[in-house]
Amino acid sequence: RLPEEYARISPPAAERIESSPAGHPLPTPPGFNADLHRRHRELYLRGEVSLAGNRLPRPTVIEDASGDDITPLPAAESQDYRFCRALGEAALRKGEAAVVTLGGGLGSRWSPGGEVVKLLSPVFHLHGRHRSFLEIHLAKTAQTSLNYRRPFQHIITTSPLTEEPIAETLSEFRRSNPEATACLSPAGFLVGRLIPREDDLRDFFKPRIRGIRDREKRRLERERVDRLIRWTARLGPGEDFRLGPARGRYHPPGHWYEIPNLIRNGTLGRLLRDNPGLNYLLVHNADTLGAALDPLVLGVHIFSKKALSFEIIPRSWEDRGGFPARVNGRCRILEAGALPREEDEFLFTAYNSLTNWISLDPLLARLGLTRDDLTRSGGDPEAGRRIAAALDQLEEEIPVYLTLKETRLPGQWDEGPVPVAQCERLWGEMSALEGLETGFIRVARNRGRQIKDPRTLDHALRDGTVEALAPLLHFPEDSV
């Protein structure tokens, strides 16, 4: 029997956006960024953004990251271990670190083709009942607060599609835990999904078709793709996607925007006013359950003096996304879609968990901003303009990727989920920026493992991921 929490995971705000028949204006939810959507749509219609366009041009020299590129954690009880751990513990005792959990996306891979607020979805049975991703993340911060006898700031980012249910859940949590310091980073904005072009659909389905061994099944799948292409051709490739439930027609424009939004909406300025000693942010995905304020990893980051440190884990067969790679001699996070040949993805041995540590002062220096700009931004229009200009300029330096995500269209397409086109900017591209020093730290797989879809749950139970969570958690009822 499914737990009761499943009744609450559909975003009610998005449900109130009515459907739009073909030929009618696209209805817009709160937070819809019409200008960015228009720019994305123009890029796509001109063919400047595509799955093929994601790939780095040839000749680009791409190699697996070497051992010297990724810093391993010091061996237990070694001198380096004691030094780095002491460095991290000192920072935590002074309250120099905060946690940022990214919760703006809908879990299309978690609920194959559907849209749910993944952060609120139950994931594992812990301490007597099913716990959601959000409960587990808050329990880790609560345990760290107990360990260091001080509260730690915990920020949950949202999008207009997830803000209302997350805010409601967080309010309930605060009522029973008045000492909790968790807060929301107010929703950023949304852009619209697009009807994919034929070349992108063929690129998207190519590996799936190639993986079918049976000749007849492969033929049937090719016929299905051809029917899908004819269907999307009638809808208009590159046009606004306006079919199915309203919540499936919009998306956050990529996790790159989460940290700029934290600055733009004043949340980071408020954190600095409340805690002037804040120096480091631990930023992680909603589905990375092992990420926590670990003093050893924090100490390694502090000692490196890098602006950003990405946590890297050994790569497994199910990992799809980015990985550390040497591109023309420089180590950076490289998205799988940027490889000139898709099969080259399997030559890489490490994986980017997207958990990363940010040193605030070097990041602000790269933006040409100061802490004073952030703390005054709410009441100083000039500081607000400087922040907006700096973030707009940084946005132009980050490339736009095309991704195809699947969504379900009940009664409109009877052959399973259909792909829709999304234009996104990705946080890993920060590692390729000039003037921003980036490091890479190798951590245990159970710290960086991502629970992307239900198929990974059994693996997480078997490989020790869930077992390793136990000492990191403190739930409210544990104090009773």
Coordinates of C-alpha atoms in Angstrom, one line a residue:
R1 CA 0.0 0.0 0.0
L2 CA 1.4 3.4 -1.0
P3 CA 2.0 5.8 1.9
E4 CA -0.4 8.8 2.4
E5 CA 2.3 11.3 1.3
Y6 CA 1.7 10.3 -2.3
A7 CA -1.6 12.1 -2.2
R8 CA 0.3 15.4 -1.8
I9 CA 3.0 15.3 -4.4
S10 CA 1.2 17.0 -7.4
P11 CA 1.8 20.7 -7.5
P12 CA -1.6 22.3 -6.9
A13 CA -0.6 25.8 -8.1
A14 CA 0.2 24.4 -11.6
E15 CA -3.0 22.4 -11.7
R16 CA -5.0 25.7 -11.7
I17 CA -3.4 26.7 -15.0
E18 CA -6.1 25.7 -17.6
S19 CA -5.3 23.8 -20.7
S20 CA -4.9 25.6 -24.0
P21 CA -6.3 24.3 -27.3
A22 CA -4.1 24.6 -30.4
G23 CA -4.2 28.2 -31.8
H24 CA -4.9 29.9 -28.5
P25 CA -2.3 31.9 -26.5
L26 CA -0.1 29.8 -24.2
P27 CA -1.4 30.4 -20.6
T28 CA 1.3 31.5 -18.3
P29 CA 1.9 30.5 -14.7
P30 CA 3.3 32.8 -12.0
G31 CA 7.0 33.3 -12.6
F32 CA 6.9 32.7 -16.4
N33 CA 9.9 34.5 -17.9
A34 CA 8.5 35.5 -21.3
D35 CA 11.8 37.1 -22.4
L36 CA 14.0 34.1 -21.7
H37 CA 11.4 31.8 -23.2
R38 CA 11.4 33.9 -26.4
R39 CA 15.2 33.9 -26.6
H40 CA 15.3 30.1 -26.1
R41 CA 12.6 29.6 -28.7
E42 CA 14.4 31.8 -31.3
L43 CA 17.7 29.9 -30.7
Y44 CA 15.9 26.6 -31.3
L45 CA 14.0 27.7 -34.3
R46 CA 17.2 29.0 -35.9
G47 CA 18.9 25.6 -35.2
E48 CA 21.5 27.3 -32.9
V49 CA 20.5 25.0 -30.1
S50 CA 20.1 21.2 -30.7
L51 CA 21.3 17.8 -29.4
A52 CA 24.0 17.8 -32.0
G53 CA 24.9 21.4 -31.1
N54 CA 25.5 20.4 -27.5
R55 CA 28.6 18.5 -28.7
L56 CA 32.0 20.2 -28.5
P57 CA 33.5 21.0 -31.9
R58 CA 36.2 18.9 -33.4
P59 CA 39.2 18.8 -33.0
T60 CA 38.7 19.1 -29.3
V61 CA 41.1 16.9 -27.2
I62 CA 39.0 15.2 -24.5
E63 CA 40.5 12.8 -22.0
D64 CA 39.5 11.1 -18.8
A65 CA 40.5 13.2 -15.7
S66 CA 43.8 11.9 -14.3
G67 CA 44.6 11.1 -10.7
D68 CA 46.2 14.5 -10.2
D69 CA 43.1 16.3 -11.2
I70 CA 40.9 14.9 -8.4
T71 CA 41.9 15.3 -4.8
P72 CA 41.2 12.1 -2.7
L73 CA 40.1 12.4 0.9
P74 CA 43.1 11.8 3.3
A75 CA 43.5 8.4 4.7
A76 CA 41.8 7.9 8.1
E77 CA 43.9 9.0 11.0
S78 CA 46.7 10.3 8.8
Q79 CA 48.3 13.7 9.6
D80 CA 46.4 15.2 6.6
Y81 CA 43.2 13.7 7.8
R82 CA 43.5 15.2 11.2
F83 CA 44.5 18.6 9.8
C84 CA 41.6 18.8 7.3
R85 CA 39.1 17.5 9.7
A86 CA 40.1 20.0 12.4
L87 CA 39.9 22.8 9.7
G88 CA 36.4 21.8 8.8
E89 CA 35.3 21.3 12.4
A90 CA 36.6 24.8 13.3
A91 CA 34.6 26.3 10.5
L92 CA 31.4 24.4 11.5
R93 CA 31.8 25.4 15.2
K94 CA 31.9 29.1 14.0
G95 CA 28.8 28.6 11.8
E96 CA 30.7 29.4 8.6
A97 CA 28.7 26.9 6.4
A98 CA 25.1 26.5 5.3
V99 CA 23.3 24.0 3.2
V100 CA 21.4 24.6 -0.1
T101 CA 19.1 21.9 -1.3
L102 CA 17.9 22.3 -5.0
G103 CA 14.2 21.6 -5.1
G104 CA 12.9 23.4 -8.1
G105 CA 12.5 20.5 -10.6
L106 CA 9.7 18.1 -11.2
G107 CA 10.8 14.4 -11.0
S108 CA 10.1 13.3 -14.6
R109 CA 12.6 10.4 -14.2
W110 CA 11.4 9.6 -10.7
S111 CA 7.8 9.2 -12.0
P112 CA 8.5 8.1 -15.6
G113 CA 7.0 10.7 -17.8
G114 CA 4.8 12.2 -15.0
E115 CA 5.4 15.4 -13.0
V116 CA 5.7 15.3 -9.2
V117 CA 7.4 17.4 -6.5
K118 CA 10.2 15.0 -6.1
L119 CA 11.5 16.6 -2.9
L120 CA 8.2 15.6 -1.2
S121 CA 8.1 12.1 -2.5
P122 CA 8.6 9.2 -0.1
V123 CA 11.8 7.4 -0.8
F124 CA 13.0 5.1 2.0
H125 CA 11.5 3.5 5.2
L126 CA 13.6 5.0 8.0
H127 CA 12.9 5.3 11.8
G128 CA 9.5 3.6 11.6
R129 CA 7.9 5.2 8.4
H130 CA 8.5 6.3 4.9
R131 CA 10.6 9.5 4.7
S132 CA 10.6 12.0 1.8
F133 CA 13.7 13.4 0.3
L134 CA 13.1 16.7 2.1
E135 CA 12.6 15.0 5.5
I136 CA 16.0 13.2 5.1
H137 CA 17.8 16.4 4.1
L138 CA 16.4 18.3 7.1
A139 CA 17.2 15.4 9.4
K140 CA 20.9 15.6 8.3
T141 CA 21.1 19.3 9.2
A142 CA 19.4 18.6 12.5
Q143 CA 22.0 16.0 13.3
T144 CA 24.8 18.4 12.4
S145 CA 23.2 21.0 14.7
L146 CA 23.2 18.5 17.5
N147 CA 26.9 17.6 16.9
Y148 CA 28.1 21.2 17.0
R149 CA 25.5 22.6 19.3
R150 CA 24.5 25.4 17.1
P151 CA 21.8 25.9 14.4
F152 CA 22.8 25.7 10.7
Q153 CA 21.1 27.6 8.0
H154 CA 19.4 25.3 5.4
I155 CA 17.9 26.8 2.3
I156 CA 15.5 24.9 -0.1
T157 CA 15.3 26.4 -3.6
T158 CA 12.0 26.1 -5.4
S159 CA 10.4 27.0 -8.7
P160 CA 6.8 28.2 -9.3
L161 CA 5.8 24.6 -9.9
T162 CA 7.1 23.3 -6.6
E163 CA 7.0 26.4 -4.2
E164 CA 3.5 26.1 -2.9
P165 CA 3.6 22.4 -1.8
I166 CA 7.1 22.7 -0.4
A167 CA 6.2 25.9 1.5
E168 CA 3.2 24.2 3.0
T169 CA 5.2 21.1 4.1
L170 CA 8.0 23.3 5.5
S171 CA 5.4 25.3 7.5
E172 CA 4.1 22.1 9.1
F173 CA 7.7 21.1 9.9
R174 CA 8.4 24.5 11.6
R175 CA 5.2 24.3 13.7
S176 CA 6.5 21.1 15.3
N177 CA 10.2 22.2 15.2
P178 CA 10.2 25.9 16.2
E179 CA 14.0 25.9 16.5
A180 CA 14.5 24.8 12.9
T181 CA 16.4 27.3 10.6
A182 CA 15.2 25.9 7.2
C183 CA 13.8 28.5 4.8
L184 CA 12.9 28.8 1.2
S185 CA 14.7 30.6 -1.6
P186 CA 11.6 32.2 -3.3
A187 CA 10.8 30.7 -6.7
G188 CA 12.8 31.8 -9.6
F189 CA 11.1 31.5 -12.9
L190 CA 9.9 29.1 -15.6
V191 CA 10.2 28.9 -19.3
G192 CA 8.0 26.8 -21.7
R193 CA 8.8 23.5 -23.3
L194 CA 9.0 23.3 -27.1
I195 CA 7.9 20.8 -29.8
P196 CA 11.1 18.9 -30.8
R197 CA 12.5 18.9 -34.3
E198 CA 13.0 15.7 -36.3
D199 CA 16.8 15.7 -36.1
D200 CA 16.6 15.9 -32.3
L201 CA 14.0 13.2 -32.0
R202 CA 16.2 10.9 -34.1
D203 CA 19.2 11.7 -32.0
F204 CA 17.2 11.1 -28.9
F205 CA 15.9 7.7 -29.9
K206 CA 19.0 6.4 -31.7
P207 CA 20.7 4.8 -28.7
R208 CA 17.4 3.2 -27.6
I209 CA 16.8 1.7 -31.0
R210 CA 20.4 0.6 -31.2
G211 CA 20.1 -1.2 -27.9
I212 CA 17.2 -3.4 -29.1
R213 CA 18.6 -6.8 -30.0
D214 CA 15.5 -8.3 -31.6
R215 CA 15.2 -7.3 -35.2
E216 CA 11.4 -7.2 -35.3
K217 CA 11.2 -5.2 -32.1
R218 CA 13.8 -2.8 -33.5
R219 CA 11.7 -2.4 -36.7
L220 CA 8.5 -1.7 -34.7
E221 CA 10.4 0.9 -32.6
R222 CA 11.6 2.7 -35.7
E223 CA 8.0 2.8 -37.0
R224 CA 6.8 4.2 -33.7
V225 CA 9.5 7.0 -33.9
D226 CA 8.5 7.8 -37.5
R227 CA 4.8 8.1 -36.4
L228 CA 5.9 10.4 -33.6
I229 CA 7.9 12.6 -36.0
R230 CA 4.9 12.9 -38.3
W231 CA 2.8 13.8 -35.4
T232 CA 5.2 16.5 -34.1
A233 CA 5.6 17.8 -37.7
R234 CA 1.8 18.6 -37.6
L235 CA 2.2 20.4 -34.3
G236 CA 5.0 22.5 -35.6
P237 CA 8.7 21.8 -34.5
G238 CA 10.0 24.6 -32.3
E239 CA 6.6 25.8 -31.4
D240 CA 5.3 26.2 -27.8
F241 CA 4.3 22.8 -26.3
R242 CA 0.7 23.3 -25.2
L243 CA -0.6 19.7 -24.8
G244 CA -1.5 17.6 -21.8
P245 CA -1.7 18.8 -18.1
A246 CA -0.5 22.4 -17.6
R247 CA 2.2 21.4 -15.2
G248 CA 3.9 19.4 -18.0
R249 CA 4.2 22.5 -20.3
Y250 CA 6.8 24.4 -18.3
H251 CA 10.2 23.8 -16.7
P252 CA 12.8 25.6 -14.6
P253 CA 15.5 26.7 -17.1
G254 CA 18.3 24.6 -15.5
H255 CA 20.1 24.3 -12.2
W256 CA 22.6 27.0 -13.1
Y257 CA 20.0 29.5 -12.2
E258 CA 19.5 28.3 -8.6
I259 CA 22.6 30.1 -7.1
P260 CA 22.2 33.3 -9.1
N261 CA 18.5 33.3 -8.0
L262 CA 19.7 32.9 -4.4
I263 CA 21.6 36.2 -4.9
R264 CA 19.0 37.9 -7.0
N265 CA 16.0 37.3 -4.7
G266 CA 17.9 38.6 -1.6
T267 CA 18.0 35.2 0.2
L268 CA 21.8 35.1 0.3
G269 CA 21.9 38.7 1.5
R270 CA 19.5 37.8 4.3
L271 CA 21.6 34.9 5.3
L272 CA 24.7 37.1 5.5
R273 CA 22.8 39.7 7.6
D274 CA 21.7 36.9 10.0
N275 CA 25.2 35.3 10.0
P276 CA 28.0 37.6 8.9
G277 CA 30.5 34.8 9.4
L278 CA 29.0 32.7 6.6
N279 CA 31.7 31.7 4.2
Y280 CA 30.8 28.4 2.5
L281 CA 27.7 26.9 0.9
L282 CA 27.2 23.1 0.4
V283 CA 24.9 22.9 -2.6
H284 CA 23.4 19.5 -3.6
N285 CA 20.6 18.0 -5.6
A286 CA 17.3 16.9 -4.0
D287 CA 18.1 13.2 -4.9
T288 CA 21.7 13.1 -3.4
L289 CA 20.7 11.8 0.0
G290 CA 24.3 11.3 1.4
A291 CA 25.4 14.9 1.0
A292 CA 25.9 16.5 4.4
L293 CA 28.1 19.1 6.2
D294 CA 31.0 16.7 6.6
P295 CA 33.9 18.4 8.4
L296 CA 36.6 16.4 6.5
V297 CA 35.3 17.3 3.0
L298 CA 34.7 20.9 4.1
G299 CA 38.3 21.0 5.4
V300 CA 39.7 19.7 2.1
H301 CA 37.8 22.4 0.3
I302 CA 39.0 25.2 2.6
F303 CA 42.6 24.0 2.3
S304 CA 42.4 24.0 -1.5
K305 CA 41.5 27.8 -1.5
K306 CA 39.3 27.1 -4.6
A307 CA 36.2 29.1 -5.3
L308 CA 34.3 25.9 -6.2
S309 CA 34.9 22.2 -5.3
F310 CA 32.8 19.5 -7.0
E311 CA 32.4 16.2 -5.2
I312 CA 33.3 13.3 -7.5
I313 CA 32.4 9.7 -7.1
P314 CA 33.4 6.4 -8.8
R315 CA 31.2 6.0 -11.9
S316 CA 28.7 3.2 -12.1
W317 CA 26.8 1.8 -15.1
E318 CA 23.6 3.7 -14.3
D319 CA 25.2 7.2 -14.0
R320 CA 24.2 9.6 -16.7
G321 CA 25.1 13.2 -16.7
G322 CA 28.4 15.0 -16.2
F323 CA 31.9 13.8 -15.3
P324 CA 35.3 15.4 -14.7
A325 CA 37.3 15.4 -17.9
R326 CA 40.4 17.1 -19.4
V327 CA 39.2 19.3 -22.3
N328 CA 42.2 20.7 -24.3
G329 CA 44.3 20.1 -21.2
R330 CA 42.0 21.7 -18.6
C331 CA 40.0 19.7 -16.1
R332 CA 36.4 20.6 -15.9
I333 CA 32.9 19.1 -15.6
L334 CA 31.8 17.8 -19.0
E335 CA 28.2 16.9 -19.8
A336 CA 27.7 13.6 -21.6
G337 CA 25.8 15.5 -24.3
A338 CA 28.8 17.6 -25.1
L339 CA 30.9 14.6 -26.3
P340 CA 31.5 14.4 -30.1
R341 CA 30.6 10.7 -30.0
E342 CA 27.9 9.4 -27.6
E343 CA 29.8 6.1 -27.0
D344 CA 32.8 8.0 -25.6
E345 CA 30.8 8.5 -22.4
F346 CA 31.8 5.0 -21.3
L347 CA 35.5 5.8 -21.3
F348 CA 35.1 8.0 -18.2
T349 CA 35.7 6.5 -14.8
A350 CA 34.3 9.2 -12.4
Y351 CA 31.0 11.0 -12.1
N352 CA 29.9 14.4 -11.0
S353 CA 27.4 14.1 -8.1
L354 CA 26.7 17.8 -8.6
T355 CA 27.3 18.3 -4.8
N356 CA 29.6 21.2 -4.6
W357 CA 31.1 23.6 -2.1
I358 CA 31.1 27.3 -2.8
S359 CA 33.4 29.8 -1.2
L360 CA 31.4 33.0 -1.2
D361 CA 34.2 35.7 -1.4
P362 CA 35.9 34.3 -4.6
L363 CA 32.5 33.8 -6.3
L364 CA 31.5 37.4 -5.5
A365 CA 34.8 38.7 -6.6
R366 CA 34.3 36.9 -10.0
L367 CA 31.0 38.7 -10.3
G368 CA 32.5 42.0 -9.3
L369 CA 30.2 42.2 -6.2
T370 CA 30.8 42.5 -2.5
R371 CA 29.1 41.2 0.6
D372 CA 27.9 44.7 1.2
D373 CA 26.1 44.7 -2.2
L374 CA 24.2 41.6 -1.1
T375 CA 23.3 42.8 2.4
R376 CA 22.0 46.2 1.1
S377 CA 20.3 44.9 -2.0
G378 CA 16.8 44.9 -0.4
G379 CA 16.7 48.6 0.3
D380 CA 19.4 50.0 -2.1
P381 CA 18.2 50.2 -5.7
E382 CA 21.8 50.9 -6.9
A383 CA 23.0 47.7 -5.2
G384 CA 20.1 45.8 -6.8
R385 CA 21.1 47.1 -10.3
R386 CA 24.7 46.1 -9.8
I387 CA 23.7 42.6 -8.8
A388 CA 21.3 42.2 -11.8
A389 CA 23.9 43.5 -14.3
A390 CA 26.6 41.2 -12.9
L391 CA 24.3 38.1 -13.0
D392 CA 23.1 39.0 -16.5
Q393 CA 26.7 39.2 -17.7
L394 CA 27.6 35.9 -16.1
E395 CA 24.5 34.2 -17.8
E396 CA 25.8 35.2 -21.2
E397 CA 29.0 33.3 -20.5
I398 CA 27.2 30.0 -19.8
P399 CA 26.2 27.9 -22.9
V400 CA 22.6 26.8 -23.5
Y401 CA 22.1 23.0 -23.7
L402 CA 19.1 21.3 -25.3
T403 CA 17.7 18.3 -23.5
L404 CA 14.7 16.2 -24.3
K405 CA 12.5 15.1 -21.4
E406 CA 9.5 12.7 -21.6
T407 CA 6.0 13.6 -20.5
R408 CA 2.7 11.7 -20.7
L409 CA -0.2 12.9 -22.7
P410 CA -3.3 10.9 -21.7
G411 CA -5.7 10.5 -24.6
Q412 CA -3.6 12.5 -27.0
W413 CA -0.8 10.0 -27.8
D414 CA -1.4 6.4 -26.9
E415 CA 2.2 5.1 -27.5
G416 CA 3.8 6.0 -24.2
P417 CA 5.6 9.2 -23.0
V418 CA 6.6 11.7 -25.7
P419 CA 9.8 13.8 -25.7
V420 CA 9.6 17.6 -25.3
A421 CA 12.5 20.0 -25.9
Q422 CA 14.0 22.0 -23.0
C423 CA 16.7 24.7 -23.2
E424 CA 18.8 24.8 -20.0
R425 CA 21.9 26.2 -18.5
L426 CA 23.8 23.8 -16.2
W427 CA 25.8 24.5 -13.1
G428 CA 28.7 22.3 -14.1
E429 CA 29.6 24.8 -16.8
M430 CA 30.9 27.1 -14.0
S431 CA 34.0 24.8 -14.0
A432 CA 34.9 26.0 -17.5
L433 CA 34.8 29.7 -16.7
E434 CA 38.0 31.8 -16.8
G435 CA 38.9 33.5 -13.6
L436 CA 37.1 31.0 -11.3
E437 CA 39.3 28.4 -9.7
T438 CA 37.6 25.0 -9.5
G439 CA 38.7 21.9 -7.7
F440 CA 37.4 18.3 -7.6
I441 CA 37.2 16.1 -4.4
R442 CA 36.8 12.3 -4.6
V443 CA 34.3 11.1 -2.1
A444 CA 32.7 7.7 -1.3
R445 CA 30.0 6.6 -3.7
N446 CA 27.3 6.3 -1.0
R447 CA 27.8 10.1 -0.2
G448 CA 27.3 11.1 -3.8
R449 CA 24.9 8.4 -5.2
Q450 CA 21.8 10.0 -6.8
I451 CA 18.4 8.4 -6.6
K452 CA 17.2 9.4 -10.0
D453 CA 14.5 6.8 -10.7
P454 CA 12.8 3.9 -8.8
R455 CA 15.1 1.4 -10.4
T456 CA 18.0 2.7 -8.3
L457 CA 16.2 2.1 -5.0
D458 CA 17.1 -1.6 -4.8
H459 CA 20.7 -0.8 -5.6
A460 CA 20.8 1.8 -2.9
L461 CA 19.5 -0.7 -0.3
R462 CA 22.0 -3.3 -1.3
D463 CA 25.2 -1.3 -1.7
G464 CA 25.2 0.3 1.8
T465 CA 23.9 3.8 0.8
V466 CA 20.9 3.6 3.1
E467 CA 22.9 2.0 5.9
A468 CA 25.5 4.9 5.6
L469 CA 22.6 7.4 6.1
A470 CA 21.7 6.2 9.6
P471 CA 24.4 8.1 11.7
L472 CA 23.7 11.3 9.7
L473 CA 20.0 11.6 10.6
H474 CA 18.1 13.1 13.5
F475 CA 14.3 13.2 13.1
P476 CA 12.1 15.3 15.4
E477 CA 10.5 12.2 17.1
D478 CA 14.0 11.0 18.1
S479 CA 14.1 13.7 20.8
V480 CA 10.8 12.5 22.3

